């Protein structure tokens, strides 16, 4: 415990604990809704003086509670089907036991038939394409077939199990249906960057952001993405977001419609400028990728690799079905959208300075950023007008919206720091649907 006497070490320990506590996920609304549903059921059983246990109703409402109404509706339908199916088999089992005396409770035959009943129930859900209802079907069936009934009439026992389970299902759906009145700001275009903003270092979207963004989009929010990546990379990174609007890609060089799979707008580097850039790159022995768009298809021309890192970079990207790499020289009639060069950082900085000295910065925009390879960077060369801001305003005018709100790691309306990858979804939720009545 001696180290605790050192104020600096105490501060470090406290700092780690505070950072750990901050990284813990907050209690979500679904958890609170589930707790509310459980309390309501327990209260109803207590106030009404029902002698039977609320256990089955509580289990059903926990199973059916979902994060949004659409999922809750689907789950409620499946669970209702499962409850009916389980009750039917439970009733058949009870009739065999009580009316025909074919089964004696507690015997080996009783246990065997209950187990076989589970097999039949699950198989029926498979045949009917309702496998998600198998769990609740088995719960209802087993609650009737193996749970002691005390002195309750067998048929009444089956009826109560059926009613209690349905009560839990419908309560879960009702609570999901309830919501505070909210006005919707449908005249705002929300534009978020991807890297260091919406997805983490592993390229993953948090469950909260995935759920909330999809809910907001379904509710009518105008949400899209803006990134230096290609449309192919956007489709891979944001595959779990049901985007409806075109996305801004390649650092603002293109506006791409994900549904129609076509480029709505693209900024092309002039042929004269492209020729000059190629001369400089070839003279400096730089390996480069030339990105061109032909008939809404992205073609990437490249030559022999100079380094292992360039080969590795290519291998990591070429597997995508949305990229088309061509080993060879670009035909002169193919317009270039942008160049990509992976090389040593110092060499690229010198290259950037050289291009600026030759006046290429008047017609081109340069983006130099660190790569995943030690001591190396990526250098992108685009048309001067290929800017995210230009695309934001173009999309805003196309959709006839009043304003734009941007999210990113720098120079945006909302700057995301400290790896708060849920900030985008949380902010859009507050801005798009603040609590209040519809106008």
Coordinates of C-alpha atoms in Angstrom, one line a residue:
X1 CA 0.0 0.0 0.0
X2 CA 3.1 2.2 0.0
X3 CA 2.5 3.4 -3.5
X4 CA -0.8 5.0 -2.4
X5 CA 1.1 7.5 -0.4
X6 CA 2.4 9.0 -3.6
X7 CA 0.0 11.7 -4.9
X8 CA 1.0 11.1 -8.5
X9 CA 0.3 7.4 -8.3
X10 CA -3.0 8.0 -6.6
X11 CA -3.9 10.4 -9.3
X12 CA -3.0 7.8 -12.0
X13 CA -5.0 5.1 -10.3
X14 CA -8.0 7.4 -9.9
X15 CA -7.6 8.5 -13.5
X16 CA -7.7 4.9 -14.7
X17 CA -10.8 4.1 -12.7
X18 CA -12.6 7.2 -13.9
X19 CA -11.7 6.4 -17.5
X20 CA -13.0 2.8 -16.9
X21 CA -16.2 4.1 -15.5
X22 CA -16.7 6.5 -18.4
X23 CA -16.2 3.7 -20.8
X24 CA -18.9 1.6 -19.3
X25 CA -22.2 1.7 -21.3
X26 CA -25.1 3.6 -19.8
X27 CA -28.3 2.0 -18.8
X28 CA -30.3 2.0 -22.1
X29 CA -34.0 2.9 -22.6
X30 CA -34.8 -0.7 -23.4
X31 CA -33.6 -1.8 -19.9
X32 CA -35.8 0.9 -18.3
X33 CA -38.8 -0.1 -20.4
X34 CA -38.4 -3.7 -19.4
X35 CA -38.1 -2.9 -15.7
X36 CA -41.3 -0.7 -16.0
X37 CA -43.2 -3.6 -17.7
X38 CA -42.1 -6.0 -15.0
X39 CA -43.2 -3.7 -12.3
X40 CA -46.6 -3.1 -13.9
X41 CA -47.3 -6.8 -14.1
X42 CA -46.2 -7.4 -10.5
X43 CA -48.3 -4.5 -9.4
X44 CA -51.4 -5.8 -11.3
X45 CA -51.1 -9.3 -9.9
X46 CA -50.7 -7.9 -6.4
X47 CA -53.5 -5.3 -6.5
X48 CA -56.0 -7.7 -8.2
X49 CA -55.2 -10.3 -5.6
X50 CA -54.6 -13.1 -8.1
X51 CA -53.5 -16.3 -6.4
X52 CA -51.3 -17.5 -9.3
X53 CA -47.7 -16.5 -9.9
X54 CA -47.0 -13.6 -12.3
X55 CA -43.8 -15.4 -13.4
X56 CA -45.0 -16.4 -16.9
X57 CA -46.3 -13.0 -17.7
X58 CA -43.1 -11.4 -16.6
X59 CA -41.0 -13.8 -18.6
X60 CA -43.0 -13.1 -21.7
X61 CA -42.7 -9.3 -21.4
X62 CA -39.0 -9.5 -20.9
X63 CA -38.6 -11.7 -24.0
X64 CA -40.7 -9.4 -26.1
X65 CA -39.3 -6.0 -25.1
X66 CA -37.4 -4.5 -28.0
X67 CA -35.5 -1.3 -28.7
X68 CA -38.1 0.1 -31.2
X69 CA -41.7 -0.4 -32.3
X70 CA -40.9 -2.2 -35.6
X71 CA -38.9 -4.9 -33.9
X72 CA -41.4 -5.1 -31.0
X73 CA -44.3 -5.7 -33.5
X74 CA -42.4 -8.5 -35.2
X75 CA -41.4 -10.0 -31.9
X76 CA -44.9 -9.7 -30.5
X77 CA -46.4 -11.5 -33.6
X78 CA -43.8 -14.3 -33.3
X79 CA -44.3 -14.7 -29.6
X80 CA -48.1 -14.7 -29.9
X81 CA -47.8 -17.5 -32.5
X82 CA -45.5 -19.4 -30.2
X83 CA -47.9 -18.9 -27.2
X84 CA -50.8 -20.3 -29.2
X85 CA -48.7 -23.2 -30.4
X86 CA -47.4 -24.0 -27.0
X87 CA -50.8 -23.8 -25.4
X88 CA -52.3 -26.1 -28.0
X89 CA -49.7 -28.8 -27.3
X90 CA -50.0 -28.1 -23.6
X91 CA -53.8 -28.7 -23.9
X92 CA -53.3 -31.9 -25.8
X93 CA -50.9 -33.1 -23.1
X94 CA -53.3 -32.2 -20.3
X95 CA -56.2 -34.0 -22.0
X96 CA -54.1 -37.1 -22.4
X97 CA -53.2 -36.9 -18.7
X98 CA -56.5 -35.9 -17.1
X99 CA -59.3 -37.1 -19.4
X100 CA -57.8 -40.3 -20.7
X101 CA -55.4 -41.0 -17.9
X102 CA -52.6 -42.0 -20.3
X103 CA -50.0 -40.1 -18.4
X104 CA -49.2 -40.1 -14.7
X105 CA -47.3 -37.0 -13.4
X106 CA -43.8 -37.7 -12.3
X107 CA -43.4 -41.0 -14.0
X108 CA -40.7 -41.8 -16.6
X109 CA -43.3 -41.9 -19.3
X110 CA -44.5 -38.4 -18.3
X111 CA -40.9 -37.0 -18.5
X112 CA -40.3 -38.8 -21.8
X113 CA -43.5 -37.5 -23.4
X114 CA -42.8 -34.0 -22.2
X115 CA -39.3 -34.1 -23.8
X116 CA -40.8 -35.5 -27.1
X117 CA -43.3 -32.7 -27.0
X118 CA -40.4 -30.2 -27.1
X119 CA -39.1 -32.0 -30.2
X120 CA -42.4 -31.9 -32.0
X121 CA -43.0 -28.2 -31.1
X122 CA -39.6 -27.1 -32.4
X123 CA -40.1 -29.2 -35.6
X124 CA -43.5 -27.6 -36.2
X125 CA -41.9 -24.1 -35.9
X126 CA -39.3 -25.1 -38.4
X127 CA -41.9 -26.4 -40.9
X128 CA -44.0 -23.2 -40.5
X129 CA -40.9 -20.9 -40.8
X130 CA -41.4 -19.6 -37.3
X131 CA -38.2 -20.7 -35.6
X132 CA -38.0 -17.5 -33.5
X133 CA -41.2 -18.7 -31.8
X134 CA -39.8 -22.0 -30.7
X135 CA -38.5 -20.7 -27.4
X136 CA -41.8 -19.2 -26.1
X137 CA -43.7 -22.3 -27.5
X138 CA -41.6 -24.6 -25.4
X139 CA -41.9 -22.3 -22.3
X140 CA -45.7 -22.4 -22.5
X141 CA -45.8 -26.1 -23.2
X142 CA -43.4 -27.0 -20.4
X143 CA -45.2 -24.7 -17.9
X144 CA -48.3 -26.6 -18.5
X145 CA -46.9 -30.2 -18.8
X146 CA -44.3 -30.3 -15.9
X147 CA -45.2 -27.5 -13.5
X148 CA -47.2 -28.6 -10.5
X149 CA -50.8 -27.4 -10.6
X150 CA -51.6 -27.6 -6.9
X151 CA -55.4 -27.9 -6.6
X152 CA -56.2 -25.9 -9.8
X153 CA -58.4 -27.3 -12.4
X154 CA -56.2 -28.6 -15.3
X155 CA -58.1 -26.8 -18.1
X156 CA -58.1 -23.6 -16.0
X157 CA -54.4 -24.0 -15.4
X158 CA -53.8 -24.1 -19.2
X159 CA -56.0 -21.1 -19.8
X160 CA -54.2 -19.0 -17.2
X161 CA -50.8 -19.9 -18.6
X162 CA -52.1 -18.8 -22.0
X163 CA -53.6 -15.6 -20.8
X164 CA -50.6 -14.6 -18.6
X165 CA -48.1 -15.1 -21.4
X166 CA -50.2 -13.1 -23.9
X167 CA -50.6 -10.4 -21.3
X168 CA -46.8 -10.1 -21.0
X169 CA -46.5 -10.0 -24.8
X170 CA -49.1 -7.3 -25.3
X171 CA -47.8 -5.2 -22.5
X172 CA -44.3 -5.2 -24.0
X173 CA -45.7 -4.1 -27.3
X174 CA -47.9 -1.4 -25.7
X175 CA -45.0 0.1 -23.8
X176 CA -42.9 0.2 -27.0
X177 CA -45.8 1.9 -28.7
X178 CA -46.0 4.6 -26.1
X179 CA -43.7 7.6 -26.7
X180 CA -43.3 11.2 -25.6
X181 CA -44.7 13.6 -28.2
X182 CA -41.9 14.9 -30.4
X183 CA -41.7 17.4 -33.2
X184 CA -39.4 16.4 -36.1
X185 CA -37.0 18.8 -37.7
X186 CA -37.1 17.5 -41.2
X187 CA -35.4 20.5 -42.8
X188 CA -31.9 19.6 -41.5
X189 CA -29.3 17.6 -43.4
X190 CA -27.1 15.6 -41.0
X191 CA -23.7 14.7 -42.5
X192 CA -21.3 12.6 -40.5
X193 CA -17.8 11.5 -41.2
X194 CA -16.9 7.8 -40.7
X195 CA -13.4 7.4 -39.3
X196 CA -12.8 8.6 -35.7
X197 CA -16.4 9.9 -35.7
X198 CA -18.9 7.1 -36.2
X199 CA -16.9 3.9 -36.3
X200 CA -14.1 2.8 -34.0
X201 CA -10.5 1.8 -34.8
X202 CA -11.7 -1.7 -35.7
X203 CA -14.2 -0.3 -38.3
X204 CA -17.2 -1.2 -36.1
X205 CA -20.4 0.7 -35.4
X206 CA -21.6 0.6 -31.8
X207 CA -25.0 -1.3 -31.2
X208 CA -26.5 1.9 -29.9
X209 CA -25.5 4.0 -33.0
X210 CA -26.6 1.3 -35.3
X211 CA -30.0 1.0 -33.7
X212 CA -30.6 4.7 -33.2
X213 CA -29.5 5.9 -36.6
X214 CA -31.6 3.3 -38.3
X215 CA -34.6 4.3 -36.2
X216 CA -34.0 8.0 -37.0
X217 CA -33.7 7.3 -40.7
X218 CA -36.9 5.3 -40.6
X219 CA -38.5 8.2 -38.8
X220 CA -37.6 10.6 -41.6
X221 CA -34.3 12.1 -40.5
X222 CA -32.0 13.2 -43.4
X223 CA -28.8 11.4 -42.5
X224 CA -25.8 10.7 -44.8
X225 CA -22.1 10.1 -44.6
X226 CA -19.1 12.0 -45.8
X227 CA -15.7 10.5 -46.0
X228 CA -12.4 10.3 -47.9
X229 CA -13.1 6.7 -48.6
X230 CA -14.5 5.3 -51.9
X231 CA -18.2 4.4 -52.1
X232 CA -17.0 0.7 -51.9
X233 CA -15.4 1.4 -48.5
X234 CA -18.5 3.2 -47.3
X235 CA -20.7 0.2 -48.2
X236 CA -18.4 -2.1 -46.2
X237 CA -18.0 0.2 -43.2
X238 CA -21.6 1.3 -42.9
X239 CA -23.4 -1.9 -44.1
X240 CA -25.6 -1.9 -41.0
X241 CA -26.9 1.6 -41.6
X242 CA -30.0 1.7 -43.8
X243 CA -29.0 4.9 -45.6
X244 CA -31.5 6.4 -48.0
X245 CA -29.6 9.5 -49.1
X246 CA -26.6 9.7 -51.4
X247 CA -23.2 9.6 -49.7
X248 CA -20.3 12.0 -50.1
X249 CA -17.1 10.0 -50.9
X250 CA -13.5 10.4 -51.9
X251 CA -13.1 13.5 -49.9
X252 CA -15.9 15.4 -51.7
X253 CA -14.9 14.3 -55.2
X254 CA -18.1 12.3 -55.8
X255 CA -21.7 12.1 -54.7
X256 CA -22.9 8.5 -54.9
X257 CA -26.4 7.0 -54.8
X258 CA -26.0 3.7 -52.8
X259 CA -29.4 2.4 -54.0
X260 CA -29.1 3.2 -57.6
X261 CA -25.4 2.5 -57.6
X262 CA -24.6 5.5 -59.7
X263 CA -22.6 8.7 -59.3
X264 CA -24.8 11.8 -59.2
X265 CA -22.0 14.3 -59.3
X266 CA -18.2 14.0 -59.7
X267 CA -15.4 16.5 -59.8
X268 CA -12.9 15.5 -62.5
X269 CA -9.2 16.6 -62.7
X270 CA -8.6 18.2 -66.2
X271 CA -6.6 16.1 -68.7
X272 CA -3.9 18.8 -68.9
X273 CA -3.4 18.7 -65.1
X274 CA -3.5 14.9 -65.0
X275 CA -0.7 14.7 -67.6
X276 CA 1.4 17.1 -65.6
X277 CA 0.8 15.1 -62.4
X278 CA 1.8 11.8 -64.1
X279 CA 5.0 13.3 -65.3
X280 CA 6.0 14.5 -61.9
X281 CA 5.1 11.1 -60.3
X282 CA 6.9 9.1 -63.0
X283 CA 10.0 11.3 -62.7
X284 CA 10.1 10.8 -58.9
X285 CA 9.6 7.0 -59.3
X286 CA 6.4 7.1 -57.3
X287 CA 3.9 4.3 -57.4
X288 CA 0.3 5.6 -57.7
X289 CA -3.3 4.5 -58.1
X290 CA -5.4 6.4 -60.6
X291 CA -9.1 6.4 -59.8
X292 CA -11.4 6.9 -62.8
X293 CA -15.2 6.5 -63.2
X294 CA -16.6 5.0 -66.4
X295 CA -20.3 4.4 -66.7
X296 CA -20.8 4.5 -62.9
X297 CA -18.0 1.9 -62.4
X298 CA -14.9 2.8 -60.4
X299 CA -11.7 1.6 -62.2
X300 CA -8.4 1.9 -60.4
X301 CA -5.2 1.7 -62.6
X302 CA -1.9 0.8 -61.1
X303 CA 1.6 -0.3 -62.1
X304 CA 4.2 -2.7 -60.5
X305 CA 4.6 -2.2 -56.8
X306 CA 7.8 -0.6 -55.5
X307 CA 7.4 -1.7 -51.8
X308 CA 5.9 -4.4 -49.7
X309 CA 3.6 -1.9 -48.1
X310 CA 2.1 -0.9 -51.4
X311 CA 1.5 -4.5 -52.2
X312 CA -0.1 -5.1 -48.8
X313 CA -2.3 -1.9 -49.2
X314 CA -3.5 -3.2 -52.6
X315 CA -4.2 -6.7 -51.2
X316 CA -6.3 -5.3 -48.4
X317 CA -8.5 -3.4 -50.8
X318 CA -8.8 -5.5 -53.9
X319 CA -11.0 -8.2 -52.4
X320 CA -14.0 -5.8 -52.4
X321 CA -16.5 -6.5 -55.2
X322 CA -17.0 -2.8 -55.5
X323 CA -13.5 -2.0 -56.6
X324 CA -12.1 -2.9 -60.0
X325 CA -8.3 -2.8 -60.2
X326 CA -6.5 -2.8 -63.5
X327 CA -2.8 -3.5 -63.8
X328 CA -1.7 -1.2 -66.7
X329 CA -1.7 2.3 -68.1
X330 CA -4.7 4.5 -68.0
X331 CA -6.2 5.2 -71.4
X332 CA -6.1 8.9 -72.2
X333 CA -9.9 9.2 -72.6
X334 CA -10.5 8.0 -69.0
X335 CA -11.1 11.0 -66.7
X336 CA -9.3 10.9 -63.4
X337 CA -11.2 11.6 -60.2
X338 CA -8.2 11.4 -57.9
X339 CA -4.7 9.9 -57.3
X340 CA -3.6 7.9 -54.3
X341 CA 0.1 7.5 -53.4
X342 CA 1.4 5.4 -50.5
X343 CA 5.0 6.2 -49.7
X344 CA 7.4 7.5 -47.0
X345 CA 6.0 10.6 -45.3
X346 CA 9.1 12.7 -46.0
X347 CA 9.0 11.9 -49.7
X348 CA 5.3 12.7 -49.9
X349 CA 5.9 16.0 -48.1
X350 CA 8.6 16.9 -50.7
X351 CA 6.2 15.8 -53.5
X352 CA 3.5 18.1 -52.1
X353 CA 5.9 21.0 -52.0
X354 CA 7.1 20.3 -55.5
X355 CA 3.5 20.3 -56.9
X356 CA 2.7 23.5 -55.1
X357 CA 5.8 25.2 -56.5
X358 CA 4.7 24.2 -60.0
X359 CA 1.3 25.7 -59.4
X360 CA -0.8 22.5 -59.3
X361 CA -2.4 23.7 -56.0
X362 CA -4.4 26.2 -58.1
X363 CA -6.3 23.4 -59.8
X364 CA -5.9 20.5 -57.3
X365 CA -6.4 19.8 -53.7
X366 CA -3.9 17.8 -51.7
X367 CA -4.7 15.6 -48.7
X368 CA -1.7 14.1 -46.8
X369 CA -2.5 11.8 -43.9
X370 CA -0.9 9.1 -41.9
X371 CA -1.3 5.5 -43.0
X372 CA -1.4 2.3 -41.0
X373 CA 2.2 1.7 -42.0
X374 CA 5.0 3.0 -39.8
X375 CA 6.8 6.0 -41.3
X376 CA 4.5 6.1 -44.3
X377 CA 1.5 8.3 -45.3
X378 CA -1.2 8.4 -47.9
X379 CA -1.3 11.3 -50.4
X380 CA -4.5 12.0 -52.3
X381 CA -4.7 14.4 -55.2
X382 CA -8.2 15.7 -56.1
X383 CA -9.8 18.4 -58.1
X384 CA -9.7 21.8 -56.4
X385 CA -13.5 21.9 -56.2
X386 CA -13.7 18.4 -54.7
X387 CA -14.6 19.4 -51.2
X388 CA -17.1 18.0 -48.7
X389 CA -18.5 21.5 -48.1
X390 CA -19.4 21.8 -51.8
X391 CA -21.1 18.5 -51.8
X392 CA -22.9 19.3 -48.6
X393 CA -24.4 22.4 -50.1
X394 CA -25.2 20.6 -53.4
X395 CA -27.0 17.8 -51.6
X396 CA -28.8 20.3 -49.4
X397 CA -30.1 22.2 -52.4
X398 CA -31.0 19.0 -54.2
X399 CA -33.1 17.9 -51.2
X400 CA -34.4 21.5 -50.6
X401 CA -33.4 21.6 -47.0
X402 CA -32.9 24.6 -44.8
X403 CA -29.6 23.8 -43.1
X404 CA -26.7 21.4 -42.7
X405 CA -25.2 20.0 -39.5
X406 CA -21.9 18.3 -39.9
X407 CA -20.1 15.8 -37.5
X408 CA -16.4 15.0 -37.6
X409 CA -13.1 14.8 -35.8
X410 CA -12.2 18.4 -36.9
X411 CA -13.6 21.6 -38.4
X412 CA -17.3 20.5 -38.1
X413 CA -20.4 21.8 -36.3
X414 CA -20.1 18.9 -33.8
X415 CA -16.5 17.8 -33.2
X416 CA -16.2 14.2 -31.9
X417 CA -13.4 13.7 -29.4
X418 CA -12.3 11.2 -26.8
X419 CA -13.7 8.3 -28.9
X420 CA -17.3 9.2 -28.2
X421 CA -18.6 7.2 -31.2
X422 CA -22.2 7.5 -30.0
X423 CA -22.2 11.3 -30.0
X424 CA -23.4 11.5 -33.6
X425 CA -26.5 9.4 -32.9
X426 CA -27.2 11.1 -29.6
X427 CA -26.9 14.6 -31.0
X428 CA -29.1 13.9 -34.1
X429 CA -31.7 12.4 -31.8
X430 CA -31.8 15.6 -29.7
X431 CA -31.8 17.9 -32.7
X432 CA -34.1 16.0 -35.0
X433 CA -36.8 15.0 -32.5
X434 CA -36.7 17.2 -29.4
X435 CA -39.5 16.6 -26.9
X436 CA -42.6 18.7 -27.9
X437 CA -45.7 18.5 -30.0
X438 CA -45.6 18.2 -33.8
X439 CA -46.0 21.5 -35.6

